[in-house]
XYZ file of C-alpha atoms in Angstrom:
599
model
C 31.237 -42.444 196.534
C 33.664 -44.391 198.738
C 35.687 -42.675 201.448
C 38.936 -43.058 199.466
C 37.384 -41.607 196.296
C 36.017 -38.654 198.281
C 39.464 -38.114 199.763
C 41.071 -38.145 196.306
C 38.566 -35.623 194.939
C 38.963 -33.367 197.963
C 42.746 -33.501 197.665
C 42.568 -32.622 193.975
C 40.349 -29.626 194.693
C 42.802 -28.433 197.349
C 45.626 -28.644 194.845
C 43.631 -26.583 192.384
C 43.047 -23.939 195.005
C 40.177 -21.454 195.249
C 38.729 -19.983 192.031
C 40.414 -16.870 190.709
C 38.743 -13.538 191.425
C 38.955 -10.561 189.064
C 38.908 -6.989 190.308
C 36.222 -4.603 189.066
C 37.315 -2.778 185.927
C 36.969 1.007 185.767
C 37.406 3.549 182.970
C 41.057 4.185 183.812
C 41.889 0.513 183.454
C 39.981 0.211 180.188
C 41.784 3.231 178.752
C 45.172 1.774 179.690
C 44.377 -1.735 178.389
C 47.089 -1.417 175.747
C 49.724 -1.254 178.517
C 48.264 -4.248 180.356
C 50.207 -7.055 178.673
C 48.854 -9.889 180.837
C 45.133 -9.292 180.358
C 42.680 -9.053 177.459
C 39.857 -6.920 178.840
C 38.402 -5.396 175.653
C 37.076 -7.192 172.568
C 40.079 -6.069 170.470
C 42.457 -6.055 173.500
C 42.589 -2.249 173.425
C 40.179 0.505 172.406
C 42.039 0.767 169.084
C 40.925 -2.790 168.246
C 44.399 -3.842 167.081
C 44.318 -7.419 168.416
C 48.046 -7.239 169.003
C 49.579 -8.830 172.111
C 52.932 -7.508 173.434
C 53.664 -10.931 174.985
C 56.622 -12.700 173.377
C 57.542 -15.839 175.321
C 55.681 -17.779 172.638
C 57.823 -16.813 169.675
C 59.113 -17.992 166.302
C 61.722 -19.981 168.205
C 59.440 -21.550 170.847
C 56.073 -21.952 169.104
C 56.842 -25.477 167.902
C 56.636 -26.571 171.562
C 53.133 -25.155 172.054
C 50.705 -27.691 173.609
C 47.106 -27.658 174.889
C 47.004 -26.748 178.597
C 43.272 -27.102 179.222
C 39.939 -27.378 177.396
C 36.637 -25.908 178.556
C 33.443 -27.360 177.082
C 30.569 -24.892 176.976
C 28.019 -27.674 176.475
C 26.603 -26.000 173.348
C 27.652 -27.285 169.929
C 26.707 -24.513 167.503
C 28.267 -21.676 165.524
C 30.971 -20.380 167.897
C 32.498 -16.928 167.283
C 33.405 -15.568 170.708
C 36.440 -13.521 171.666
C 37.203 -14.591 175.258
C 38.127 -11.869 177.760
C 40.712 -12.378 180.518
C 41.024 -10.256 183.664
C 43.173 -11.162 186.685
C 43.170 -14.886 185.987
C 39.456 -15.147 185.107
C 38.279 -15.823 181.551
C 34.819 -14.661 180.435
C 33.321 -16.605 177.530
C 30.086 -16.182 175.595
C 28.639 -19.329 174.053
C 26.124 -19.638 171.203
C 22.608 -18.446 172.114
C 24.227 -15.757 174.362
C 25.087 -17.897 177.381
C 27.971 -16.505 179.477
C 30.558 -18.316 181.616
C 33.366 -17.263 183.940
C 36.244 -19.746 183.939
C 39.461 -19.987 185.935
C 42.108 -19.070 183.353
C 44.716 -21.258 185.109
C 42.723 -24.477 185.071
C 39.624 -24.156 182.882
C 37.386 -24.783 185.873
C 33.972 -23.086 185.640
C 33.336 -20.397 188.275
C 29.812 -19.340 187.295
C 27.409 -19.702 184.398
C 24.546 -17.595 183.010
C 22.025 -19.416 180.800
C 20.200 -16.982 178.544
C 16.546 -17.714 177.846
C 15.612 -16.058 174.561
C 12.196 -14.423 174.394
C 11.676 -15.615 170.816
C 12.631 -18.638 168.737
C 12.803 -16.528 165.555
C 16.492 -15.698 165.523
C 17.418 -13.304 162.760
C 21.040 -14.285 162.382
C 21.662 -17.669 163.967
C 22.888 -18.493 167.480
C 26.374 -16.949 167.301
C 27.656 -14.419 169.830
C 30.972 -12.590 169.384
C 31.804 -11.823 172.992
C 31.000 -9.934 176.170
C 32.428 -6.753 177.674
C 33.637 -5.848 181.157
C 33.257 -2.723 183.270
C 32.137 -1.330 186.615
C 31.947 -4.760 188.283
C 29.707 -6.188 185.575
C 29.761 -8.351 182.473
C 27.635 -7.068 179.601
C 26.263 -9.255 176.803
C 24.056 -8.412 173.808
C 21.796 -11.323 172.952
C 20.359 -13.223 169.992
C 16.900 -11.890 170.815
C 18.045 -8.234 170.859
C 18.452 -7.695 174.591
C 21.270 -6.145 176.585
C 22.002 -7.938 179.860
C 24.236 -6.805 182.737
C 25.607 -9.577 184.960
C 27.412 -9.314 188.276
C 31.084 -9.935 187.455
C 31.650 -12.072 190.554
C 28.504 -14.218 190.501
C 26.930 -14.065 187.047
C 23.606 -12.952 188.539
C 21.455 -10.649 186.399
C 21.670 -6.991 187.484
C 19.454 -5.636 184.714
C 18.033 -6.834 181.394
C 16.615 -4.440 178.783
C 15.218 -4.773 175.273
C 17.469 -3.091 172.725
C 14.454 -2.161 170.647
C 11.084 -2.528 172.423
C 9.217 -1.497 169.259
C 10.763 -4.214 167.064
C 8.562 -6.918 165.587
C 9.478 -10.501 164.804
C 8.695 -10.277 161.109
C 9.337 -8.182 158.023
C 7.232 -5.114 157.320
C 5.245 -6.764 154.566
C 4.561 -10.270 153.308
C 6.825 -11.793 150.672
C 3.945 -11.879 148.165
C 4.394 -14.287 145.263
C 7.670 -15.813 146.477
C 6.692 -19.079 148.128
C 8.897 -21.768 149.738
C 7.561 -24.341 147.278
C 8.412 -22.384 144.129
C 10.679 -24.587 142.005
C 12.459 -21.544 140.623
C 13.928 -20.806 144.053
C 15.477 -24.282 144.414
C 14.771 -24.646 148.110
C 12.905 -23.618 151.198
C 13.171 -20.192 152.748
C 14.877 -20.248 156.134
C 14.966 -17.381 158.593
C 15.719 -13.754 157.714
C 13.119 -12.226 160.069
C 13.368 -10.435 163.374
C 16.228 -8.455 164.916
C 19.027 -9.546 167.218
C 22.520 -8.639 168.358
C 25.699 -10.695 168.214
C 28.550 -8.190 168.614
C 30.385 -7.556 171.848
C 29.246 -4.261 173.409
C 31.722 -1.394 173.901
C 32.071 -0.035 177.460
C 33.117 3.616 177.717
C 32.459 6.600 179.978
C 29.628 4.956 181.903
C 27.925 3.799 178.724
C 27.392 0.485 176.934
C 27.403 0.934 173.144
C 25.847 -1.748 170.940
C 24.003 -2.135 167.634
C 21.398 -4.506 166.220
C 21.593 -7.039 163.384
C 19.127 -8.680 161.029
C 17.697 -5.593 159.341
C 19.257 -6.005 155.853
C 16.321 -8.069 154.653
C 16.949 -10.950 152.241
C 15.558 -14.484 151.867
C 18.073 -17.188 152.805
C 17.623 -20.426 150.896
C 18.593 -23.912 151.983
C 21.822 -25.264 150.558
C 22.677 -28.551 148.883
C 25.933 -28.549 150.877
C 25.637 -30.862 153.903
C 25.616 -28.982 157.194
C 25.248 -25.517 155.671
C 21.904 -23.768 155.254
C 23.075 -20.811 153.172
C 22.860 -21.838 149.540
C 21.697 -18.495 148.179
C 20.356 -15.104 149.151
C 17.276 -13.891 147.264
C 16.319 -10.227 147.073
C 12.842 -8.965 146.194
C 12.065 -5.247 145.862
C 9.531 -3.945 148.344
C 8.971 -2.480 151.784
C 10.868 -5.115 153.769
C 13.077 -4.706 156.817
C 13.606 -1.687 159.076
C 16.453 0.718 159.982
C 19.395 -0.529 161.976
C 20.969 1.479 164.771
C 23.883 1.868 167.143
C 22.892 3.061 170.622
C 24.409 3.863 174.007
C 22.877 2.695 177.297
C 23.572 3.799 180.840
C 25.906 1.194 182.372
C 24.229 1.435 185.782
C 20.580 1.227 184.724
C 20.340 0.111 181.076
C 18.439 3.278 180.139
C 19.037 4.451 176.561
C 21.269 7.563 176.385
C 21.512 8.147 172.613
C 20.723 6.365 169.364
C 22.114 6.695 165.844
C 19.890 5.276 163.103
C 21.904 3.846 160.232
C 19.297 4.917 157.662
C 17.537 8.296 157.757
C 15.338 10.554 155.668
C 17.477 11.908 152.843
C 19.440 8.669 152.508
C 19.314 8.983 148.717
C 22.557 10.993 148.747
C 24.079 12.136 145.441
C 23.123 9.182 143.193
C 26.799 8.459 142.599
C 27.753 6.585 139.442
C 31.270 5.926 140.744
C 32.540 4.969 144.172
C 34.543 7.511 146.147
C 37.681 5.659 145.042
C 36.811 5.729 141.344
C 35.158 2.378 140.540
C 32.252 2.596 138.069
C 28.852 1.383 139.299
C 26.107 -0.178 137.118
C 23.561 2.558 137.821
C 21.085 4.606 135.821
C 21.120 7.691 138.020
C 18.483 9.508 135.975
C 16.033 6.618 136.290
C 16.676 6.341 140.027
C 16.050 10.069 140.506
C 12.808 9.801 138.564
C 11.673 6.883 140.750
C 12.695 8.519 144.047
C 9.406 10.404 144.676
C 7.562 7.071 144.684
C 9.918 5.712 147.354
C 10.197 8.593 149.821
C 9.696 6.235 152.748
C 12.246 3.608 151.659
C 14.672 4.682 154.390
C 12.156 3.443 156.973
C 12.900 -0.098 155.745
C 16.530 0.639 154.950
C 18.586 -1.991 156.810
C 22.133 -1.299 157.992
C 23.020 -3.930 160.612
C 25.951 -3.531 163.035
C 28.196 -6.618 163.127
C 30.997 -5.607 165.525
C 31.983 -3.451 168.483
C 33.252 0.024 167.519
C 36.874 1.095 167.840
C 37.431 4.152 170.074
C 39.916 7.026 170.017
C 40.221 7.965 173.688
C 41.891 11.331 172.853
C 39.025 12.621 170.717
C 36.162 10.507 172.070
C 35.230 9.361 168.574
C 34.060 5.838 167.780
C 34.394 4.088 164.404
C 32.208 1.254 163.128
C 30.946 -0.353 159.935
C 27.346 -0.543 158.742
C 25.744 -3.455 156.874
C 23.961 -3.664 153.535
C 20.720 -1.841 152.686
C 17.318 -3.542 152.704
C 15.991 -5.292 150.740
C 19.239 -7.090 150.014
C 20.318 -7.422 146.349
C 17.176 -5.691 144.980
C 17.617 -1.950 144.445
C 14.487 -0.800 142.576
C 12.534 0.038 145.728
C 15.404 2.010 147.303
C 16.697 4.527 144.719
C 19.744 6.541 145.741
C 23.023 5.838 147.513
C 21.233 4.448 150.617
C 23.276 6.295 153.233
C 24.757 5.179 155.671
C 24.662 1.517 154.634
C 27.835 -0.294 153.501
C 29.817 2.537 155.080
C 32.432 3.269 157.735
C 30.997 5.800 160.197
C 32.464 8.022 162.930
C 30.395 9.340 165.859
C 30.991 11.190 169.108
C 30.846 8.417 171.733
C 29.356 10.645 174.429
C 26.473 12.096 172.425
C 26.020 9.951 169.294
C 26.645 13.048 167.149
C 27.469 12.198 163.517
C 31.001 13.223 162.480
C 31.688 11.589 159.096
C 31.000 8.582 156.924
C 32.705 6.916 153.979
C 30.524 4.730 151.794
C 32.435 1.832 150.268
C 29.511 0.701 148.088
C 26.768 3.197 147.191
C 23.408 1.547 146.390
C 24.831 -1.847 147.343
C 23.453 -4.765 145.311
C 26.085 -7.331 146.342
C 25.925 -7.595 150.144
C 29.212 -5.738 150.699
C 28.621 -4.912 154.363
C 31.370 -3.143 156.263
C 31.438 -6.115 158.593
C 35.005 -6.488 159.932
C 35.862 -4.169 162.851
C 38.149 -1.201 162.092
C 41.509 -0.678 163.817
C 43.199 2.547 164.938
C 46.900 3.293 164.397
C 49.287 6.029 163.269
C 50.649 5.913 159.732
C 53.114 8.061 157.805
C 51.700 9.562 154.622
C 53.583 12.109 152.523
C 56.147 12.660 155.234
C 53.648 13.357 158.016
C 52.235 11.125 160.735
C 48.467 10.770 160.553
C 46.097 9.299 163.126
C 44.387 6.696 160.942
C 41.596 4.135 160.962
C 41.898 1.002 158.813
C 39.229 -1.489 157.777
C 39.482 -4.861 156.000
C 36.647 -4.785 153.507
C 34.531 -7.412 151.805
C 35.687 -5.832 148.533
C 39.223 -7.205 148.899
C 40.937 -3.906 149.792
C 42.158 -2.641 153.164
C 40.940 0.978 153.411
C 42.972 3.489 155.467
C 41.363 6.830 156.383
C 42.261 10.015 158.220
C 40.670 9.439 161.608
C 39.555 13.063 161.997
C 37.974 13.684 158.599
C 37.329 10.292 156.979
C 39.423 11.243 153.946
C 40.830 8.171 152.222
C 44.595 8.066 152.691
C 45.043 4.916 150.607
C 43.615 1.496 149.943
C 45.764 -1.614 149.809
C 46.559 -3.819 146.900
C 43.847 -6.498 146.637
C 44.381 -9.284 149.162
C 41.769 -11.525 147.524
C 40.990 -12.081 143.818
C 38.671 -9.559 142.186
C 36.645 -10.214 139.035
C 33.443 -8.628 137.731
C 33.454 -6.403 140.817
C 30.288 -4.257 140.840
C 28.875 -6.155 137.860
C 25.083 -6.018 137.615
C 23.211 -9.337 137.951
C 22.258 -10.962 134.625
C 19.576 -13.516 133.663
C 22.242 -16.113 132.865
C 24.258 -15.283 135.969
C 27.582 -13.543 136.340
C 30.292 -14.868 138.662
C 31.543 -12.083 140.908
C 34.597 -12.147 143.188
C 34.605 -11.330 145.997
C 31.137 -12.794 146.420
C 28.609 -12.063 149.133
C 30.982 -13.629 151.697
C 33.519 -10.995 150.826
C 37.273 -10.852 150.732
C 37.136 -10.408 154.520
C 33.811 -11.213 156.159
C 33.275 -10.255 159.831
C 36.722 -11.658 160.718
C 38.748 -9.075 162.706
C 42.158 -8.040 161.379
C 45.235 -7.634 163.596
C 47.634 -4.679 163.423
C 51.221 -4.586 164.693
C 51.806 -0.865 165.360
C 55.594 -1.285 165.560
C 56.115 -3.056 162.231
C 53.167 -1.192 160.639
C 51.703 -4.442 159.351
C 48.023 -5.360 159.167
C 47.138 -9.056 159.007
C 43.857 -10.134 157.400
C 42.092 -13.505 157.403
C 40.426 -13.531 154.003
C 38.894 -15.839 151.417
C 38.276 -16.515 147.775
C 34.639 -17.564 147.530
C 32.974 -16.150 144.392
C 29.215 -16.060 143.912
C 26.868 -16.150 140.948
C 24.540 -13.148 140.688
C 21.303 -13.577 138.715
C 18.250 -11.493 137.864
C 15.173 -13.634 137.318
C 11.464 -13.300 136.673
C 8.479 -15.373 137.762
C 5.898 -14.694 135.029
C 2.443 -13.408 135.847
C -0.046 -16.258 136.342
C -3.372 -17.030 138.024
C -4.068 -13.359 138.576
C -0.743 -12.768 140.320
C 1.591 -10.096 138.933
C 5.043 -10.752 137.545
C 7.725 -10.935 140.218
C 11.320 -9.949 139.509
C 13.916 -11.169 141.955
C 17.680 -11.457 142.346
C 19.707 -14.365 143.650
C 23.250 -14.565 144.984
C 24.561 -18.119 145.096
C 28.080 -18.896 146.389
C 30.063 -21.222 144.122
C 30.734 -24.702 145.489
C 34.230 -25.376 144.116
C 37.575 -23.624 143.879
C 37.324 -21.777 147.188
C 40.257 -21.214 149.530
C 41.557 -19.080 152.382
C 44.107 -16.271 152.333
C 46.188 -15.003 155.239
C 47.821 -11.782 154.083
C 50.135 -9.127 155.533
C 49.565 -5.529 154.415
C 52.478 -3.096 154.703
C 50.903 0.124 155.966
C 54.138 2.125 155.757
C 54.377 1.217 152.066
C 50.906 2.489 151.179
C 49.140 -0.858 151.461
C 51.410 -3.146 149.465
C 50.935 -6.872 150.129
C 54.048 -7.961 152.042
C 53.145 -11.654 151.805
C 50.135 -13.847 151.187
C 49.653 -17.460 152.270
C 47.023 -19.641 150.599
C 45.158 -22.078 152.861
C 42.749 -24.915 151.996
C 39.538 -23.347 153.342
C 38.039 -19.850 153.372
C 39.130 -18.062 156.540
C 36.318 -17.045 158.894
C 37.272 -16.018 162.414
C 40.072 -13.471 162.481
C 43.728 -12.966 163.316
C 45.940 -12.402 166.373
C 49.415 -10.868 166.083
C 52.006 -10.991 168.873
C 55.359 -9.425 169.757
C 56.816 -12.920 169.420
C 56.724 -12.394 165.652
C 53.670 -14.599 165.153
C 50.236 -14.422 163.556
C 47.588 -16.932 164.696
C 44.422 -17.885 162.832
C 42.106 -20.892 162.516
C 40.410 -22.823 159.716
C 37.057 -24.511 159.265
C 38.674 -27.946 159.137
C 39.836 -27.532 162.736
C 43.455 -26.461 162.241
C 44.646 -23.675 164.535
C 47.991 -22.410 163.292
C 50.828 -19.974 163.924
C 52.596 -18.184 161.069
C 55.817 -16.188 160.882
C 54.685 -12.545 160.855
C 57.608 -11.576 158.622
C 57.229 -14.232 155.922
C 53.853 -15.997 156.246
C 55.502 -19.391 156.767
C 53.418 -21.806 158.836
C 55.420 -22.688 161.966
C 52.955 -24.699 164.085
C 49.488 -26.233 163.826
C 47.057 -28.144 166.030
C 43.773 -29.713 164.950
C 41.000 -28.807 167.402
C 38.422 -31.320 166.175
C 35.853 -28.669 165.190
C 36.061 -25.605 162.996
C 38.170 -22.756 164.393
C 36.034 -19.854 163.252
C 36.602 -17.394 166.078
C 39.296 -14.791 166.863
C 42.214 -15.976 169.053
C 43.610 -14.042 172.012
C 46.774 -14.146 174.131
C 47.124 -13.523 177.870
C 49.411 -14.298 180.804
C 48.750 -15.814 184.229
C 51.461 -16.188 186.868
C 53.994 -14.880 184.369
C 53.223 -17.544 181.734
C 51.891 -16.687 178.269
C 48.925 -18.528 176.790
C 46.946 -18.434 173.541
C 43.222 -19.208 173.570
C 40.635 -19.801 170.865
C 37.069 -21.075 170.532
C 36.679 -24.248 168.457
C 33.050 -24.653 167.511
C 32.762 -24.197 163.779
C 30.059 -22.434 161.816
C 26.868 -23.882 160.374
C 26.411 -21.152 157.781
C 29.811 -21.937 156.224
C 29.478 -25.700 156.568
C 32.264 -26.173 159.146
C 32.000 -28.845 161.845
C 30.466 -27.537 165.044
C 31.547 -28.023 168.632
C 31.663 -26.060 171.867
C 35.219 -25.950 173.215
C 37.557 -23.189 174.304
C 41.132 -24.459 174.050
C 44.067 -22.805 175.810
C 47.641 -23.421 174.624
C 50.937 -22.774 176.371
C 54.548 -23.836 176.487
C 55.413 -27.004 178.456
C 56.148 -26.443 182.147
């Protein structure tokens, strides 16, 4: 490098100034995160997981002037789902495969980088990671290979690294038997679906790190004919596949396990309900299931129930709220008679002890993959003339469920925000098209809640699926094999951004149809805006009162991650990860893009 070039580089670095430094974050600061307008220090901005920013400089009137301010390239082009965190001018980003970076939030300049080296190549659920957490001078990340890692907040150096489940194995409990990758009936090769991992952001509270595992709702994932997307169908085969999921708390200082809640337990058969708790009829033969139950006493040991998000926390009561995934084996119910508690449920626990408080099962004996996958939000709502502390959850079923936070009693469910047809229909040999399909009305995408206007905003989709029951006849000494397939339709899909009026008992205030299914989540702001992204790369702002699109920017890769808003030096910014999603067929990349108003 010539002397003049060195001088130019040195001058530029001087102008940029030293890297930002974030103060250590304690419990008091975490509990007051809702009052900290400038920062985003929890996965949902506050413990209530509302994803609502009180910043309002970027507003209905100014949003048309929004421009990119800087772009940070992670260097990894893969399914990108992170929620960035911002504390005191430093942004903390998790990349696919559980890498972690600290970045100057003013400039996008990297401060430090942690490269995670997975202990196994058998990833249960792909490379995606949904974010880190901050607390006690550390950054905590749960990894694709089911580890929990504590990093020094200032340097990124590993403080401790523990296995979330030392007893876990890489494979299912038993072999698949007669189902082979070359079988023409299955239309493709089997890919993945073994092992356990973790992709949610951990929750930091009271000296504990709370996190759950994924990958236990066993199903065979088949290759797709759609370019760039491996998920063409999910195949379920009855048998002793999978294992129980769990949510656990670990000591923040040492990584030692403090408590564990298994999502399936002995007695998970429940009441053999023939209707859901909200009155929908289920295609079940309860008498036959009860008769079969003695032959499947151990089915809970293979029961599934993944955890796909960080819990929401009520700091007044110390209760946490989280959703549980589908039972195992997926789609096939013969080997798991009963309701399969606590799968496909919203659950409340005591955060300090892991004590069970209540659960509400959205889909007993789930055959459709209706995980409770999107994180719940906490807010107050008026019902029957009284104010109730409530928890709301945007379901795969197409309804937004609102419960009494103390008891779990259903206060109301919204009008459908996505089309529903043949809901809870049993699979047939010819195939029945069900909507919502396995992708859901809302998948894992977080909702946003404006507590002042009492509006919830959901990023949803219409993506039906064909459900079939099929048989491979007995041959060559091998027994007959019955299996079930769930295949998403390839045409007629679209996205839905909807506003749900909580003060009106869940009426749909407005609904905006978008070209592609929405995967990634919503951000609402006091500027009267709702932000969300699309798989084609558009990142857009909508009027929170009407749903009108006010601004859009194409990021060059799918925007399939939740946006955030923060402020540095008194200026408001909006940030989002643009890296697409392989499983949904959206173009991949590895950028975090930060937008702001012109100087």
